[in-house]
Short mmCIF file of N, CA and C in Angstrom, two decimals:
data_model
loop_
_atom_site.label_atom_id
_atom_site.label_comp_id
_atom_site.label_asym_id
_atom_site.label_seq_id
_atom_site.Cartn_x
_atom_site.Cartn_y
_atom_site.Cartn_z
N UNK V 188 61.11 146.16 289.21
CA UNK V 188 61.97 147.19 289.72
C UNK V 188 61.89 148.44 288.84
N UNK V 189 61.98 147.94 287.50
CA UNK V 189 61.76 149.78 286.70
C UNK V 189 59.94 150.05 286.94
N UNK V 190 59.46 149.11 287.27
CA UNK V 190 58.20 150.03 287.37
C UNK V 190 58.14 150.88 288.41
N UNK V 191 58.80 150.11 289.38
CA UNK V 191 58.61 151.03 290.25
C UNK V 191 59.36 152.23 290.54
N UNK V 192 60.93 152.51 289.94
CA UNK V 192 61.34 153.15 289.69
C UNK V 192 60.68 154.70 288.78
N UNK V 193 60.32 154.17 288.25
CA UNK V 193 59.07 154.94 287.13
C UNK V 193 58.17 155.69 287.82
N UNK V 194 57.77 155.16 288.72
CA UNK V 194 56.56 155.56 289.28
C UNK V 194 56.85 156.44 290.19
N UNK V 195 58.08 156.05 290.94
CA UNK V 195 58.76 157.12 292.17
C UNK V 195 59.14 158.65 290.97
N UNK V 196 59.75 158.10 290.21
CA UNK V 196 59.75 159.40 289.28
C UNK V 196 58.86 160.64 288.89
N UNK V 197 58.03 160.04 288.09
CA UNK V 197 56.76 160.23 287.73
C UNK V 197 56.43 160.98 289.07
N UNK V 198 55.85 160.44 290.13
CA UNK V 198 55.39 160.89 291.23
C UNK V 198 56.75 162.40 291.58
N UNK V 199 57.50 162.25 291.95
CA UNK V 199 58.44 163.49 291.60
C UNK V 199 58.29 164.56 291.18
N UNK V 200 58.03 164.03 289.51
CA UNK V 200 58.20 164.91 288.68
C UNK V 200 56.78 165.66 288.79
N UNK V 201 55.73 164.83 289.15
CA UNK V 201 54.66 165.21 289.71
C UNK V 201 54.46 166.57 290.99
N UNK V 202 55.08 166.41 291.55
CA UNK V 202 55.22 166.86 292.28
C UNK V 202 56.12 168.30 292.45
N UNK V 203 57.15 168.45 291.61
CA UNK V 203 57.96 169.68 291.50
C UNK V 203 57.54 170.35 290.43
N UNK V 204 56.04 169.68 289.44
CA UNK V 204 55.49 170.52 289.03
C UNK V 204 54.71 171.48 289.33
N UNK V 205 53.50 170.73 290.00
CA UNK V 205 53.11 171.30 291.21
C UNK V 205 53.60 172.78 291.96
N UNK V 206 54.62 172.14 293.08
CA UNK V 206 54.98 173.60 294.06
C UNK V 206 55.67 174.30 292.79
N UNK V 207 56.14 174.45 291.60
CA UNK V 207 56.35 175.70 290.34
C UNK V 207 55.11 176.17 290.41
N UNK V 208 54.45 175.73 289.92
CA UNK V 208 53.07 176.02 289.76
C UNK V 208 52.36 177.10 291.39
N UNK V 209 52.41 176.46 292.30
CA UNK V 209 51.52 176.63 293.44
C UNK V 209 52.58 177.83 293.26
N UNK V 210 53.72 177.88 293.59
CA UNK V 210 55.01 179.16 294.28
C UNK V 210 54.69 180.00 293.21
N UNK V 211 54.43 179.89 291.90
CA UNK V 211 54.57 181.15 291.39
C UNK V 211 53.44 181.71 290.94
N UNK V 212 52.16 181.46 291.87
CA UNK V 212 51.01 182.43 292.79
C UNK V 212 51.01 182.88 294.25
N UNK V 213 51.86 183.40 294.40
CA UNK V 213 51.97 183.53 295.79
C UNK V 213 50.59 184.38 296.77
N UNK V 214 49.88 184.90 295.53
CA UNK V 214 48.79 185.60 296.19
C UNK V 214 47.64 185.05 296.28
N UNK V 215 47.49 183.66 296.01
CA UNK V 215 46.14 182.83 295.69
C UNK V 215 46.64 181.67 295.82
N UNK V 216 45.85 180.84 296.11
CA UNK V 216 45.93 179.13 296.64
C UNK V 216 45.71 179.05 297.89
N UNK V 217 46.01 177.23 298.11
CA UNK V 217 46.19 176.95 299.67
C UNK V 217 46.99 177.53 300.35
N UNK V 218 48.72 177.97 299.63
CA UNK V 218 49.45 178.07 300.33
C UNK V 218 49.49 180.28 300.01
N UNK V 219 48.83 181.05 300.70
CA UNK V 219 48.95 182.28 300.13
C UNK V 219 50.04 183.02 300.90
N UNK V 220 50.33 184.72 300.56
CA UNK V 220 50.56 185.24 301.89
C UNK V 220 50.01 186.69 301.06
N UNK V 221 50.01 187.50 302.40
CA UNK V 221 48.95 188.90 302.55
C UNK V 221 49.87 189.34 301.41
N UNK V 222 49.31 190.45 300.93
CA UNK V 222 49.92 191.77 300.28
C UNK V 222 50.24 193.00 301.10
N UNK V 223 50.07 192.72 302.69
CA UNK V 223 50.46 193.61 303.85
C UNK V 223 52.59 194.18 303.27
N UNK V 224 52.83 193.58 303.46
CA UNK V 224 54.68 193.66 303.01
C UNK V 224 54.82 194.84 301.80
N UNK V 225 54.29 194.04 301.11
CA UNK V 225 54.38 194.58 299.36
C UNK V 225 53.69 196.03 299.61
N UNK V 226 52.62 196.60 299.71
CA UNK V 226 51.63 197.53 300.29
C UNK V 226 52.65 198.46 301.04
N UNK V 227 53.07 198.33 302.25
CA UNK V 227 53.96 198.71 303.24
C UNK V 227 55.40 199.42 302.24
N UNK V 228 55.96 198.43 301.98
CA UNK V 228 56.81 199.11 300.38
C UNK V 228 56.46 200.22 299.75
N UNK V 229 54.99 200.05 299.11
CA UNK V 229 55.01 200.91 297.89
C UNK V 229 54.52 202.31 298.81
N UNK V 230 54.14 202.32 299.77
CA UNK V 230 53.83 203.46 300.74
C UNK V 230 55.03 204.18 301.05
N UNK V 231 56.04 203.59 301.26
CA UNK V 231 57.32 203.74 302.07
C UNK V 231 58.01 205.04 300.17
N UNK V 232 58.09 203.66 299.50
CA UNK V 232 58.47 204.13 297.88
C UNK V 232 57.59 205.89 297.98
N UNK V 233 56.33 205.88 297.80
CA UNK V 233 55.72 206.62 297.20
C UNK V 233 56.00 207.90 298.58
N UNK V 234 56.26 207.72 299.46
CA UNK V 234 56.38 208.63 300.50
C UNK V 234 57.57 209.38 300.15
N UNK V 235 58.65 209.19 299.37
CA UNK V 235 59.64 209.62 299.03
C UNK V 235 60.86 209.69 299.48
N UNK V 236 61.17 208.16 300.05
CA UNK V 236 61.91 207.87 300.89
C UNK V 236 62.55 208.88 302.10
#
């Protein structure tokens, strides 16, 4: 029972390392998204509101 307990953990902890990791590249990986938004912003910014 603690092994397996352990292991569900482990696997967890495995795992919410991970999506930290993956989420705080949001511009690269499997999971990406455009720089269309961000871009759109700094146009909007630099236009002088």
């Amino acid at each position: 029972m603690h092994q397996g307990m352990m292991a569900l953990y482990s696997g967890y902890t495995g795992l919410a390392l991970f999506m930290i990791y993956d989420l705080s590249h949001p511009f690269s990986g499997a999971m990406q998204i455009g720089p269309d938004a961000l871009l759109a912003s700094l146009q909007i910014i630099r236009s002088g509101l």
